[in-house]
Amino acid sequence: DRIDAAAKANLAEAEQVHKTAMITIQAAAISALENLRTRFPNSSFSIISHDRMLFHSINDQHEYGIVDSLGNEVVPYGRYKWIQNTFVDGFTRAMGKGGMGLLDIEGNVILEGFKEIWNFNEDFNDLVVKADGVRYSISRDNLQKIRQLVKHSRKPLTAKDIQDYLEYKEYLQHDEKFNAGIEVLSLVDFWKEK
């Protein structure tokens, strides 16, 4: 009984610490949001990452961007025609001149040039991208690996990269000079749209 009571007390204390931390984070986010709205009165803001204090924003020229709590552009205004106002597993979708892309929480372009991108959801555990009538499925784990390789190579994975990979797949598998881009491509699971 004493152990049970001690465990309950520890759990209650941990829940209180968590609640206090969440209130502090929310208060900081609200304060940052108010400061941004004061500094940039003609722009709209909504928080998209409490832990990183990042805000989805549309400026007075109707350009999308992502800014931090000081108003610094993480994803510059006007780079994309549209940016989703949420992060899912550290990623958000964006529509650029060359098609749909996927950005990480640091503003790095991970995927670009796809016709469509569907986010992860509770029912579907993979990210699905579409180019030239073909759907490509990328698991959460592989997407994290792709993110690391793309950050290392400083070049996003594009729809053309995947098409080139499929066209020359047999040759590339025997090539000993695997660079980061080809290593990224080898992580992607492919399936044809029916």
Short mmCIF file of C-alpha atoms in Angstrom, two decimals:
data_model
loop_
_atom_site.label_atom_id
_atom_site.label_comp_id
_atom_site.label_asym_id
_atom_site.label_seq_id
_atom_site.Cartn_x
_atom_site.Cartn_y
_atom_site.Cartn_z
CA ASP A 1 0.00 0.00 0.00
CA ARG A 2 2.84 2.41 0.83
CA ILE A 3 4.47 1.75 -2.56
CA ASP A 4 1.15 2.25 -4.30
CA ALA A 5 0.58 5.54 -2.45
CA ALA A 6 4.13 6.71 -3.26
CA ALA A 7 3.65 5.84 -6.95
CA LYS A 8 0.36 7.76 -7.04
CA ALA A 9 2.03 10.75 -5.37
CA ASN A 10 4.91 10.66 -7.89
CA LEU A 11 2.46 10.42 -10.78
CA ALA A 12 0.43 13.35 -9.44
CA GLU A 13 3.61 15.41 -9.06
CA ALA A 14 4.76 14.55 -12.60
CA GLU A 15 1.35 15.49 -13.99
CA GLN A 16 1.51 18.83 -12.16
CA VAL A 17 5.03 19.53 -13.51
CA HIS A 18 3.82 18.69 -17.04
CA LYS A 19 0.75 20.90 -16.65
CA THR A 20 2.89 23.79 -15.37
CA ALA A 21 5.32 23.38 -18.28
CA MET A 22 2.47 23.38 -20.81
CA ILE A 23 0.98 26.53 -19.27
CA THR A 24 4.41 28.21 -19.44
CA ILE A 25 4.88 27.21 -23.09
CA GLN A 26 1.38 28.40 -23.98
CA ALA A 27 1.95 31.71 -22.20
CA ALA A 28 5.24 32.20 -24.07
CA ALA A 29 3.52 31.39 -27.38
CA ILE A 30 0.70 33.84 -26.67
CA SER A 31 3.20 36.53 -25.73
CA ALA A 32 5.26 35.91 -28.88
CA LEU A 33 2.10 35.95 -30.99
CA GLU A 34 1.03 39.29 -29.50
CA ASN A 35 4.51 40.74 -30.17
CA LEU A 36 4.45 39.55 -33.78
CA ARG A 37 0.98 41.02 -34.33
CA THR A 38 2.16 44.34 -32.87
CA ARG A 39 5.32 44.43 -35.00
CA PHE A 40 3.58 43.26 -38.18
CA PRO A 41 -0.04 44.49 -37.88
CA ASN A 42 -0.96 43.69 -41.49
CA SER A 43 0.17 40.07 -41.28
CA SER A 44 -1.67 37.08 -39.84
CA PHE A 45 0.00 34.52 -37.61
CA SER A 46 -0.87 31.14 -36.12
CA ILE A 47 1.42 28.97 -34.04
CA ILE A 48 2.50 25.75 -35.73
CA SER A 49 5.20 24.57 -33.31
CA HIS A 50 5.04 25.31 -29.59
CA ASP A 51 8.39 23.72 -28.78
CA ARG A 52 10.23 25.66 -31.52
CA MET A 53 7.99 28.76 -31.27
CA LEU A 54 7.31 28.81 -35.02
CA PHE A 55 4.42 30.64 -36.62
CA HIS A 56 2.64 30.17 -39.93
CA SER A 57 2.21 33.61 -41.42
CA ILE A 58 0.62 35.43 -44.33
CA ASN A 59 1.95 38.95 -44.86
CA ASP A 60 0.17 42.03 -46.22
CA GLN A 61 1.07 41.03 -49.82
CA HIS A 62 -0.69 37.66 -49.25
CA GLU A 63 2.62 35.77 -49.26
CA TYR A 64 3.09 32.70 -47.06
CA GLY A 65 6.03 32.18 -44.74
CA ILE A 66 7.12 30.65 -41.44
CA VAL A 67 8.65 32.91 -38.82
CA ASP A 68 10.11 32.40 -35.37
CA SER A 69 9.02 34.27 -32.23
CA LEU A 70 11.26 37.25 -33.11
CA GLY A 71 9.86 37.58 -36.63
CA ASN A 72 12.91 36.03 -38.33
CA GLU A 73 11.93 34.20 -41.49
CA VAL A 74 12.52 30.44 -41.20
CA VAL A 75 10.81 29.98 -44.57
CA PRO A 76 10.92 33.33 -46.40
CA TYR A 77 7.70 35.01 -47.50
CA GLY A 78 6.91 34.50 -51.16
CA ARG A 79 9.05 31.39 -51.66
CA TYR A 80 5.87 29.28 -51.74
CA LYS A 81 2.35 30.01 -53.04
CA TRP A 82 0.92 28.13 -50.05
CA ILE A 83 2.24 26.55 -46.85
CA GLN A 84 0.19 24.20 -44.69
CA ASN A 85 -0.47 25.69 -41.25
CA THR A 86 0.52 22.59 -39.26
CA PHE A 87 3.54 20.34 -38.84
CA VAL A 88 2.95 16.58 -38.82
CA ASP A 89 5.88 14.61 -37.40
CA GLY A 90 8.10 17.64 -37.99
CA PHE A 91 7.08 18.21 -41.63
CA THR A 92 4.74 20.59 -43.44
CA ARG A 93 3.57 20.70 -47.05
CA ALA A 94 4.16 23.66 -49.36
CA MET A 95 3.11 24.52 -52.92
CA GLY A 96 5.79 26.13 -55.04
CA LYS A 97 6.13 27.04 -58.70
CA GLY A 98 7.40 23.53 -59.47
CA GLY A 99 4.72 21.66 -57.56
CA MET A 100 4.23 20.36 -54.02
CA GLY A 101 7.09 20.06 -51.59
CA LEU A 102 7.75 18.98 -48.03
CA LEU A 103 9.63 21.16 -45.54
CA ASP A 104 11.05 20.15 -42.19
CA ILE A 105 10.73 22.14 -38.98
CA GLU A 106 14.06 23.89 -39.68
CA GLY A 107 12.82 25.17 -43.05
CA ASN A 108 14.86 22.69 -45.10
CA VAL A 109 13.29 21.50 -48.36
CA ILE A 110 13.11 17.70 -48.13
CA LEU A 111 10.91 16.86 -51.13
CA GLU A 112 9.98 19.05 -54.09
CA GLY A 113 8.40 18.99 -57.52
CA PHE A 114 5.59 16.53 -56.84
CA LYS A 115 2.09 16.83 -58.26
CA GLU A 116 0.50 15.97 -54.91
CA ILE A 117 1.59 15.12 -51.39
CA TRP A 118 -0.68 13.54 -48.80
CA ASN A 119 0.30 13.86 -45.16
CA PHE A 120 0.49 11.11 -42.61
CA ASN A 121 -2.73 10.56 -40.73
CA GLU A 122 -4.14 8.18 -38.15
CA ASP A 123 -5.41 5.78 -40.82
CA PHE A 124 -2.40 5.85 -43.11
CA ASN A 125 1.11 5.53 -41.68
CA ASP A 126 3.03 6.55 -44.83
CA LEU A 127 3.53 9.82 -46.64
CA VAL A 128 2.26 9.51 -50.21
CA VAL A 129 3.59 11.61 -53.07
CA LYS A 130 2.43 11.64 -56.68
CA ALA A 131 4.28 12.46 -59.88
CA ASP A 132 3.32 11.63 -63.48
CA GLY A 133 0.40 9.43 -62.48
CA VAL A 134 2.48 7.28 -60.12
CA ARG A 135 2.15 7.26 -56.36
CA TYR A 136 5.17 6.72 -54.15
CA SER A 137 4.81 5.65 -50.54
CA ILE A 138 7.43 6.75 -47.99
CA SER A 139 7.28 5.38 -44.45
CA ARG A 140 7.80 7.65 -41.45
CA ASP A 141 11.12 5.98 -40.65
CA ASN A 142 12.36 6.30 -44.22
CA LEU A 143 11.26 9.93 -44.37
CA GLN A 144 13.41 10.68 -41.31
CA LYS A 145 16.35 8.93 -43.01
CA ILE A 146 15.69 10.88 -46.22
CA ARG A 147 15.63 14.09 -44.17
CA GLN A 148 19.08 13.32 -42.72
CA LEU A 149 20.53 12.43 -46.12
CA VAL A 150 18.99 15.49 -47.78
CA LYS A 151 20.40 17.73 -45.04
CA HIS A 152 23.81 16.14 -45.63
CA SER A 153 23.67 16.49 -49.43
CA ARG A 154 21.87 19.89 -49.30
CA LYS A 155 19.72 18.79 -52.22
CA PRO A 156 16.03 17.86 -51.88
CA LEU A 157 14.62 14.66 -53.29
CA THR A 158 12.60 15.53 -56.40
CA ALA A 159 10.02 13.76 -58.52
CA LYS A 160 12.58 13.70 -61.34
CA ASP A 161 15.12 11.99 -59.05
CA ILE A 162 12.65 9.19 -58.44
CA GLN A 163 11.79 8.87 -62.14
CA ASP A 164 15.49 8.80 -63.07
CA TYR A 165 16.11 6.23 -60.37
CA LEU A 166 13.36 3.97 -61.70
CA GLU A 167 14.61 4.32 -65.27
CA TYR A 168 18.23 3.52 -64.36
CA LYS A 169 17.58 1.42 -61.25
CA GLU A 170 19.34 -1.70 -62.47
CA TYR A 171 22.44 0.26 -63.49
CA LEU A 172 22.50 2.29 -60.27
CA GLN A 173 22.26 -0.75 -58.03
CA HIS A 174 25.53 -2.04 -59.50
CA ASP A 175 27.29 1.34 -59.43
CA GLU A 176 29.79 1.49 -56.58
CA LYS A 177 29.69 5.29 -56.53
CA PHE A 178 26.48 5.65 -54.51
CA ASN A 179 26.14 9.29 -53.56
CA ALA A 180 23.75 10.68 -50.96
CA GLY A 181 21.03 11.23 -53.58
CA ILE A 182 21.03 7.64 -54.75
CA GLU A 183 21.22 6.38 -51.18
CA VAL A 184 18.09 8.45 -50.45
CA LEU A 185 16.32 6.95 -53.42
CA SER A 186 17.10 3.42 -52.30
CA LEU A 187 15.02 4.07 -49.16
CA VAL A 188 11.78 4.79 -51.00
CA ASP A 189 9.15 2.06 -51.41
CA PHE A 190 7.32 2.35 -54.72
CA TRP A 191 3.88 1.32 -55.79
CA LYS A 192 1.84 2.07 -58.92
CA GLU A 193 -1.49 3.87 -58.78
CA LYS A 194 -4.34 1.61 -59.89
#
